[in-house]
Amino acid sequence: MSIERTILFEKVKTTLQQRASEVVVDIPLILYLIRLTIFNDPRQGCIMKSKISQWDGLPPSKSLFYAGNNKGLPIGNLTSQLFANIYLDEFDHFMKRVLKLKYYGRYVDDIVVVHQDREYLKTVIKRARDFLLINLQLVLHPRKIYLQHYSKGVVFLGVIIKPYRIFTANRIKANFYNAIENQNRIVGRNKPTNRERSAFITSMNSYLGILKHYQTYKLRKKMIDKYLSVRWEDVFYAKGYCKFIAKKRINKHFLKVV
């Protein structure tokens, strides 16, 4: 919501013009389409289907309605995350080349830095804050910066990263549990339709697809064995607790002899 669109477009434009000889594309057409995408204002002519009171719990920092003129990108656009990475590319170079940070990672606006000198990390915070404000008109969130020993792990992109292992954070666990409860309510009412079966596969496998990349076998097994309704077991089974697949129906034939 804080991305300044003019700065973003100039960065994209400069990069494309510099590399025009390396790609076989219509640069003016590409820039025209990118300009339309970046400067499109989804607030204009939008249709709000929910009551305005349902927006009360949404922080202003999460809404384009409070972003200000010429600021912010819609989260739903496939291009927004890509543009966010382009916007902060200059910042990445500053952190890696100027501050000489060997262990630095960023995804969109989530940043993690590892260094053996605690006092040096404190100076990194100030220099990063100044760079972002001066060059990109961005402000570090004052309550989302924390400094701790690496052995305690770091929460990054919904997981807890520790030396040689990665665990899932509580938010993903809670969301997975809520998704299971929602599916249980559906199958508890009546026999699930084909559409509901498809929704079950999509929902459950999305969580298992995330969780299987981390040390979560016991968690996945517990969630499915303990909380998932047995009625779903008539339709699907969890193969290795990594993926739900449909059970094959067996055609039975009988021979009656008189």
mmCIF file of C-alpha atoms in Angstrom:
data_model
loop_
_atom_site.group_PDB
_atom_site.id
_atom_site.type_symbol
_atom_site.label_atom_id
_atom_site.label_comp_id
_atom_site.label_asym_id
_atom_site.label_seq_id
_atom_site.Cartn_x
_atom_site.Cartn_y
_atom_site.Cartn_z
ATOM 1 C CA MET A 1 0.000 0.000 0.000
ATOM 2 C CA SER A 2 3.017 2.321 0.341
ATOM 3 C CA ILE A 3 4.552 1.813 -3.105
ATOM 4 C CA GLU A 4 4.853 5.109 -4.969
ATOM 5 C CA ARG A 5 3.623 4.323 -8.476
ATOM 6 C CA THR A 6 5.645 6.972 -10.304
ATOM 7 C CA ILE A 7 8.907 5.701 -8.786
ATOM 8 C CA LEU A 8 7.928 2.139 -9.664
ATOM 9 C CA PHE A 9 7.119 2.928 -13.290
ATOM 10 C CA GLU A 10 10.371 4.847 -13.791
ATOM 11 C CA LYS A 11 12.328 1.858 -12.430
ATOM 12 C CA VAL A 12 10.579 -0.548 -14.792
ATOM 13 C CA LYS A 13 10.954 1.838 -17.721
ATOM 14 C CA THR A 14 14.675 2.379 -17.131
ATOM 15 C CA THR A 15 15.355 -1.350 -16.818
ATOM 16 C CA LEU A 16 13.477 -2.230 -19.999
ATOM 17 C CA GLN A 17 15.132 0.519 -22.015
ATOM 18 C CA GLN A 18 18.577 -0.527 -20.817
ATOM 19 C CA ARG A 19 17.963 -4.135 -21.838
ATOM 20 C CA ALA A 20 15.980 -3.471 -25.010
ATOM 21 C CA SER A 21 18.709 -4.970 -27.184
ATOM 22 C CA GLU A 22 18.641 -8.247 -25.226
ATOM 23 C CA VAL A 23 14.974 -9.086 -25.789
ATOM 24 C CA VAL A 24 12.810 -9.389 -28.876
ATOM 25 C CA VAL A 25 9.706 -7.535 -27.716
ATOM 26 C CA ASP A 26 7.852 -4.366 -28.578
ATOM 27 C CA ILE A 27 9.199 -2.116 -25.787
ATOM 28 C CA PRO A 28 6.739 0.783 -26.356
ATOM 29 C CA LEU A 29 3.798 -1.635 -26.260
ATOM 30 C CA ILE A 30 5.101 -3.342 -23.121
ATOM 31 C CA LEU A 31 5.592 0.016 -21.388
ATOM 32 C CA TYR A 32 2.098 1.097 -22.438
ATOM 33 C CA LEU A 33 0.565 -2.016 -20.880
ATOM 34 C CA ILE A 34 2.692 -1.711 -17.737
ATOM 35 C CA ARG A 35 1.697 1.937 -17.354
ATOM 36 C CA LEU A 36 -1.985 0.980 -17.588
ATOM 37 C CA THR A 37 -1.475 -1.726 -14.955
ATOM 38 C CA ILE A 38 0.518 0.357 -12.484
ATOM 39 C CA PHE A 39 -1.572 3.521 -12.662
ATOM 40 C CA ASN A 40 -4.938 1.795 -12.800
ATOM 41 C CA ASP A 41 -7.008 2.872 -9.796
ATOM 42 C CA PRO A 42 -9.319 0.003 -8.725
ATOM 43 C CA ARG A 43 -11.112 2.346 -6.326
ATOM 44 C CA GLN A 44 -12.779 4.079 -9.254
ATOM 45 C CA GLY A 45 -16.067 2.460 -10.188
ATOM 46 C CA CYS A 46 -15.647 -0.433 -7.752
ATOM 47 C CA ILE A 47 -18.732 -2.235 -6.485
ATOM 48 C CA MET A 48 -18.839 -2.983 -2.759
ATOM 49 C CA LYS A 49 -21.085 -5.995 -2.140
ATOM 50 C CA SER A 50 -20.580 -6.136 1.615
ATOM 51 C CA LYS A 51 -21.748 -3.720 4.271
ATOM 52 C CA ILE A 52 -19.309 -0.897 4.915
ATOM 53 C CA SER A 53 -19.327 -1.877 8.614
ATOM 54 C CA GLN A 54 -17.589 -5.146 7.716
ATOM 55 C CA TRP A 55 -14.512 -3.107 6.793
ATOM 56 C CA ASP A 56 -14.201 -1.659 10.296
ATOM 57 C CA GLY A 57 -11.630 -4.227 11.424
ATOM 58 C CA LEU A 58 -9.378 -3.700 8.401
ATOM 59 C CA PRO A 59 -6.319 -1.556 9.273
ATOM 60 C CA PRO A 60 -5.978 1.526 7.046
ATOM 61 C CA SER A 61 -2.483 0.352 6.077
ATOM 62 C CA LYS A 62 -4.080 -2.678 4.376
ATOM 63 C CA SER A 63 -6.543 -0.770 2.206
ATOM 64 C CA LEU A 64 -6.102 1.173 -1.029
ATOM 65 C CA PHE A 65 -8.874 3.523 0.107
ATOM 66 C CA TYR A 66 -6.391 5.022 2.596
ATOM 67 C CA ALA A 67 -3.209 4.664 0.551
ATOM 68 C CA GLY A 68 -3.230 8.209 -0.788
ATOM 69 C CA ASN A 69 -2.992 9.512 -4.326
ATOM 70 C CA ASN A 70 -0.690 7.615 -6.672
ATOM 71 C CA LYS A 71 0.219 5.044 -4.036
ATOM 72 C CA GLY A 72 -0.386 1.363 -3.525
ATOM 73 C CA LEU A 73 -0.926 -1.725 -5.671
ATOM 74 C CA PRO A 74 -3.932 -4.073 -5.486
ATOM 75 C CA ILE A 75 -2.970 -7.281 -3.685
ATOM 76 C CA GLY A 76 -5.116 -9.375 -6.021
ATOM 77 C CA ASN A 77 -3.138 -8.454 -9.142
ATOM 78 C CA LEU A 78 -0.661 -11.123 -10.248
ATOM 79 C CA THR A 79 1.783 -8.358 -11.159
ATOM 80 C CA SER A 80 1.787 -6.682 -7.739
ATOM 81 C CA GLN A 81 4.230 -9.043 -6.026
ATOM 82 C CA LEU A 82 6.555 -8.879 -9.025
ATOM 83 C CA PHE A 83 6.407 -5.088 -9.040
ATOM 84 C CA ALA A 84 7.077 -5.030 -5.285
ATOM 85 C CA ASN A 85 10.281 -7.011 -5.848
ATOM 86 C CA ILE A 86 11.321 -4.676 -8.669
ATOM 87 C CA TYR A 87 10.589 -1.677 -6.460
ATOM 88 C CA LEU A 88 12.929 -2.954 -3.744
ATOM 89 C CA ASP A 89 15.664 -4.261 -6.062
ATOM 90 C CA GLU A 90 17.734 -1.147 -5.368
ATOM 91 C CA PHE A 91 17.349 -1.781 -1.656
ATOM 92 C CA ASP A 92 18.602 -5.370 -2.091
ATOM 93 C CA HIS A 93 21.771 -4.088 -3.757
ATOM 94 C CA PHE A 94 22.259 -1.576 -0.958
ATOM 95 C CA MET A 95 21.985 -4.275 1.711
ATOM 96 C CA LYS A 96 24.244 -6.744 -0.084
ATOM 97 C CA ARG A 97 26.873 -4.506 -1.693
ATOM 98 C CA VAL A 98 27.040 -1.409 0.498
ATOM 99 C CA LEU A 99 26.353 -2.934 3.911
ATOM 100 C CA LYS A 100 28.133 -6.185 2.897
ATOM 101 C CA LEU A 101 25.454 -8.412 4.425
ATOM 102 C CA LYS A 102 26.186 -12.006 3.447
ATOM 103 C CA TYR A 103 23.068 -13.482 5.055
ATOM 104 C CA TYR A 104 20.211 -11.324 3.828
ATOM 105 C CA GLY A 105 16.824 -12.449 2.533
ATOM 106 C CA ARG A 106 13.679 -10.679 1.387
ATOM 107 C CA TYR A 107 10.307 -11.618 -0.066
ATOM 108 C CA VAL A 108 8.209 -8.579 -1.007
ATOM 109 C CA ASP A 109 8.220 -6.659 2.332
ATOM 110 C CA ASP A 110 9.442 -9.413 4.672
ATOM 111 C CA ILE A 111 13.156 -9.065 5.428
ATOM 112 C CA VAL A 112 15.585 -11.139 7.481
ATOM 113 C CA VAL A 113 19.258 -10.423 8.211
ATOM 114 C CA VAL A 114 21.733 -12.679 10.044
ATOM 115 C CA HIS A 115 25.031 -11.351 11.389
ATOM 116 C CA GLN A 116 27.406 -12.340 14.192
ATOM 117 C CA ASP A 117 27.614 -8.785 15.596
ATOM 118 C CA ARG A 118 24.491 -7.658 17.445
ATOM 119 C CA GLU A 119 25.628 -4.036 17.599
ATOM 120 C CA TYR A 120 26.232 -3.969 13.856
ATOM 121 C CA LEU A 121 22.676 -5.219 13.266
ATOM 122 C CA LYS A 122 21.416 -2.222 15.231
ATOM 123 C CA THR A 123 23.210 0.105 12.820
ATOM 124 C CA VAL A 124 21.752 -1.842 9.891
ATOM 125 C CA ILE A 125 18.244 -1.007 11.093
ATOM 126 C CA LYS A 126 18.942 2.723 11.031
ATOM 127 C CA ARG A 127 20.744 2.697 7.666
ATOM 128 C CA ALA A 128 18.023 0.553 6.072
ATOM 129 C CA ARG A 129 15.323 2.854 7.466
ATOM 130 C CA ASP A 130 17.049 5.953 6.095
ATOM 131 C CA PHE A 131 17.628 4.398 2.673
ATOM 132 C CA LEU A 132 14.014 3.304 2.299
ATOM 133 C CA LEU A 133 12.622 6.687 3.335
ATOM 134 C CA ILE A 134 14.947 8.800 1.185
ATOM 135 C CA ASN A 135 15.008 6.679 -1.972
ATOM 136 C CA LEU A 136 11.690 4.838 -2.019
ATOM 137 C CA GLN A 137 9.402 6.826 0.307
ATOM 138 C CA LEU A 138 8.878 3.740 2.455
ATOM 139 C CA VAL A 139 8.751 3.518 6.251
ATOM 140 C CA LEU A 140 9.790 0.478 8.283
ATOM 141 C CA HIS A 141 7.004 -0.682 10.576
ATOM 142 C CA PRO A 142 8.135 0.374 14.083
ATOM 143 C CA ARG A 143 6.508 -2.618 15.817
ATOM 144 C CA LYS A 144 7.616 -5.341 13.417
ATOM 145 C CA ILE A 145 11.365 -5.207 13.969
ATOM 146 C CA TYR A 146 12.897 -7.640 16.430
ATOM 147 C CA LEU A 147 16.440 -8.703 17.256
ATOM 148 C CA GLN A 148 17.222 -12.068 18.819
ATOM 149 C CA HIS A 149 19.713 -14.931 18.896
ATOM 150 C CA TYR A 150 19.612 -17.236 15.883
ATOM 151 C CA SER A 151 19.129 -20.320 18.092
ATOM 152 C CA LYS A 152 15.627 -19.094 18.971
ATOM 153 C CA GLY A 153 14.690 -19.101 15.316
ATOM 154 C CA VAL A 154 13.186 -16.420 13.118
ATOM 155 C CA VAL A 155 9.589 -16.185 11.914
ATOM 156 C CA PHE A 156 9.709 -15.666 8.144
ATOM 157 C CA LEU A 157 6.913 -16.197 5.589
ATOM 158 C CA GLY A 158 4.743 -18.150 7.986
ATOM 159 C CA VAL A 159 7.415 -20.541 9.231
ATOM 160 C CA ILE A 160 9.985 -20.632 12.020
ATOM 161 C CA ILE A 161 13.509 -21.073 10.675
ATOM 162 C CA LYS A 162 16.088 -22.625 12.979
ATOM 163 C CA PRO A 163 19.529 -24.035 12.176
ATOM 164 C CA TYR A 164 19.066 -27.100 9.944
ATOM 165 C CA ARG A 165 15.299 -27.290 10.324
ATOM 166 C CA ILE A 166 12.111 -25.375 9.614
ATOM 167 C CA PHE A 167 8.841 -25.476 11.539
ATOM 168 C CA THR A 168 5.445 -24.093 10.664
ATOM 169 C CA ALA A 169 4.153 -21.100 12.613
ATOM 170 C CA ASN A 170 0.974 -21.186 14.702
ATOM 171 C CA ARG A 171 -1.001 -19.164 12.157
ATOM 172 C CA ILE A 172 -0.757 -21.888 9.499
ATOM 173 C CA LYS A 173 -1.702 -24.547 12.071
ATOM 174 C CA ALA A 174 -4.784 -22.564 13.088
ATOM 175 C CA ASN A 175 -5.806 -21.950 9.479
ATOM 176 C CA PHE A 176 -5.431 -25.649 8.663
ATOM 177 C CA TYR A 177 -7.566 -26.612 11.667
ATOM 178 C CA ASN A 178 -10.256 -24.089 10.682
ATOM 179 C CA ALA A 179 -10.260 -25.436 7.117
ATOM 180 C CA ILE A 180 -10.785 -28.978 8.449
ATOM 181 C CA GLU A 181 -13.647 -27.817 10.682
ATOM 182 C CA ASN A 182 -15.270 -26.124 7.697
ATOM 183 C CA GLN A 183 -15.064 -29.312 5.636
ATOM 184 C CA ASN A 184 -16.471 -31.335 8.545
ATOM 185 C CA ARG A 185 -19.533 -29.090 8.679
ATOM 186 C CA ILE A 186 -20.125 -29.663 4.977
ATOM 187 C CA VAL A 187 -19.899 -33.454 5.120
ATOM 188 C CA GLY A 188 -21.929 -33.513 8.340
ATOM 189 C CA ARG A 189 -24.994 -32.029 6.658
ATOM 190 C CA ASN A 190 -25.324 -34.475 3.773
ATOM 191 C CA LYS A 191 -23.401 -36.464 1.216
ATOM 192 C CA PRO A 192 -20.935 -34.041 -0.467
ATOM 193 C CA THR A 193 -21.628 -32.999 -4.044
ATOM 194 C CA ASN A 194 -19.006 -33.192 -6.773
ATOM 195 C CA ARG A 195 -18.366 -29.474 -6.322
ATOM 196 C CA GLU A 196 -17.867 -29.899 -2.582
ATOM 197 C CA ARG A 197 -15.529 -32.836 -3.180
ATOM 198 C CA SER A 198 -13.468 -30.706 -5.536
ATOM 199 C CA ALA A 199 -13.362 -27.894 -2.972
ATOM 200 C CA PHE A 200 -12.227 -30.382 -0.300
ATOM 201 C CA ILE A 201 -9.334 -31.618 -2.453
ATOM 202 C CA THR A 202 -8.286 -28.069 -3.306
ATOM 203 C CA SER A 203 -8.400 -26.822 0.286
ATOM 204 C CA MET A 204 -6.780 -29.794 2.030
ATOM 205 C CA ASN A 205 -4.036 -30.337 -0.545
ATOM 206 C CA SER A 206 -3.096 -26.667 -0.504
ATOM 207 C CA TYR A 207 -2.277 -26.933 3.218
ATOM 208 C CA LEU A 208 -0.574 -30.315 2.893
ATOM 209 C CA GLY A 209 1.425 -28.977 -0.034
ATOM 210 C CA ILE A 210 2.818 -26.219 2.181
ATOM 211 C CA LEU A 211 3.318 -28.290 5.305
ATOM 212 C CA LYS A 212 5.106 -31.226 3.678
ATOM 213 C CA HIS A 213 8.124 -29.001 2.969
ATOM 214 C CA TYR A 214 8.778 -28.659 6.699
ATOM 215 C CA GLN A 215 9.210 -30.947 9.703
ATOM 216 C CA THR A 216 5.456 -31.454 10.087
ATOM 217 C CA TYR A 217 4.714 -35.165 9.583
ATOM 218 C CA LYS A 218 3.398 -35.610 13.144
ATOM 219 C CA LEU A 219 1.351 -32.431 12.841
ATOM 220 C CA ARG A 220 -0.219 -33.513 9.523
ATOM 221 C CA LYS A 221 -0.978 -36.981 10.889
ATOM 222 C CA LYS A 222 -2.567 -35.564 14.042
ATOM 223 C CA MET A 223 -4.679 -33.037 12.160
ATOM 224 C CA ILE A 224 -6.072 -35.651 9.786
ATOM 225 C CA ASP A 225 -6.442 -38.613 12.148
ATOM 226 C CA LYS A 226 -7.803 -36.657 15.097
ATOM 227 C CA TYR A 227 -9.841 -33.828 13.611
ATOM 228 C CA LEU A 228 -10.993 -34.787 10.108
ATOM 229 C CA SER A 229 -14.443 -36.387 9.954
ATOM 230 C CA VAL A 230 -14.469 -40.109 9.174
ATOM 231 C CA ARG A 231 -17.167 -39.401 6.591
ATOM 232 C CA TRP A 232 -14.516 -37.923 4.318
ATOM 233 C CA GLU A 233 -12.636 -41.225 4.543
ATOM 234 C CA ASP A 234 -15.406 -42.820 2.476
ATOM 235 C CA VAL A 235 -14.378 -40.559 -0.410
ATOM 236 C CA PHE A 236 -10.666 -39.750 0.008
ATOM 237 C CA TYR A 237 -7.604 -41.002 1.788
ATOM 238 C CA ALA A 238 -4.429 -39.134 2.745
ATOM 239 C CA LYS A 239 -1.545 -40.755 0.902
ATOM 240 C CA GLY A 240 1.468 -40.497 3.189
ATOM 241 C CA TYR A 241 -0.247 -37.519 4.842
ATOM 242 C CA CYS A 242 1.095 -35.497 1.924
ATOM 243 C CA LYS A 243 -1.852 -35.482 -0.468
ATOM 244 C CA PHE A 244 -5.515 -36.456 -0.533
ATOM 245 C CA ILE A 245 -6.574 -38.598 -3.464
ATOM 246 C CA ALA A 246 -9.957 -40.059 -4.376
ATOM 247 C CA LYS A 247 -10.688 -43.636 -3.452
ATOM 248 C CA LYS A 248 -11.327 -45.929 -6.382
ATOM 249 C CA ARG A 249 -14.783 -47.375 -6.528
ATOM 250 C CA ILE A 250 -14.865 -51.157 -6.925
ATOM 251 C CA ASN A 251 -17.621 -52.650 -9.069
ATOM 252 C CA LYS A 252 -18.878 -55.834 -7.433
ATOM 253 C CA HIS A 253 -20.606 -58.574 -9.417
ATOM 254 C CA PHE A 254 -22.642 -61.353 -7.839
ATOM 255 C CA LEU A 255 -23.595 -64.769 -9.116
ATOM 256 C CA LYS A 256 -26.611 -66.429 -7.590
ATOM 257 C CA VAL A 257 -26.869 -70.182 -8.021
ATOM 258 C CA VAL A 258 -30.213 -71.898 -7.502
#
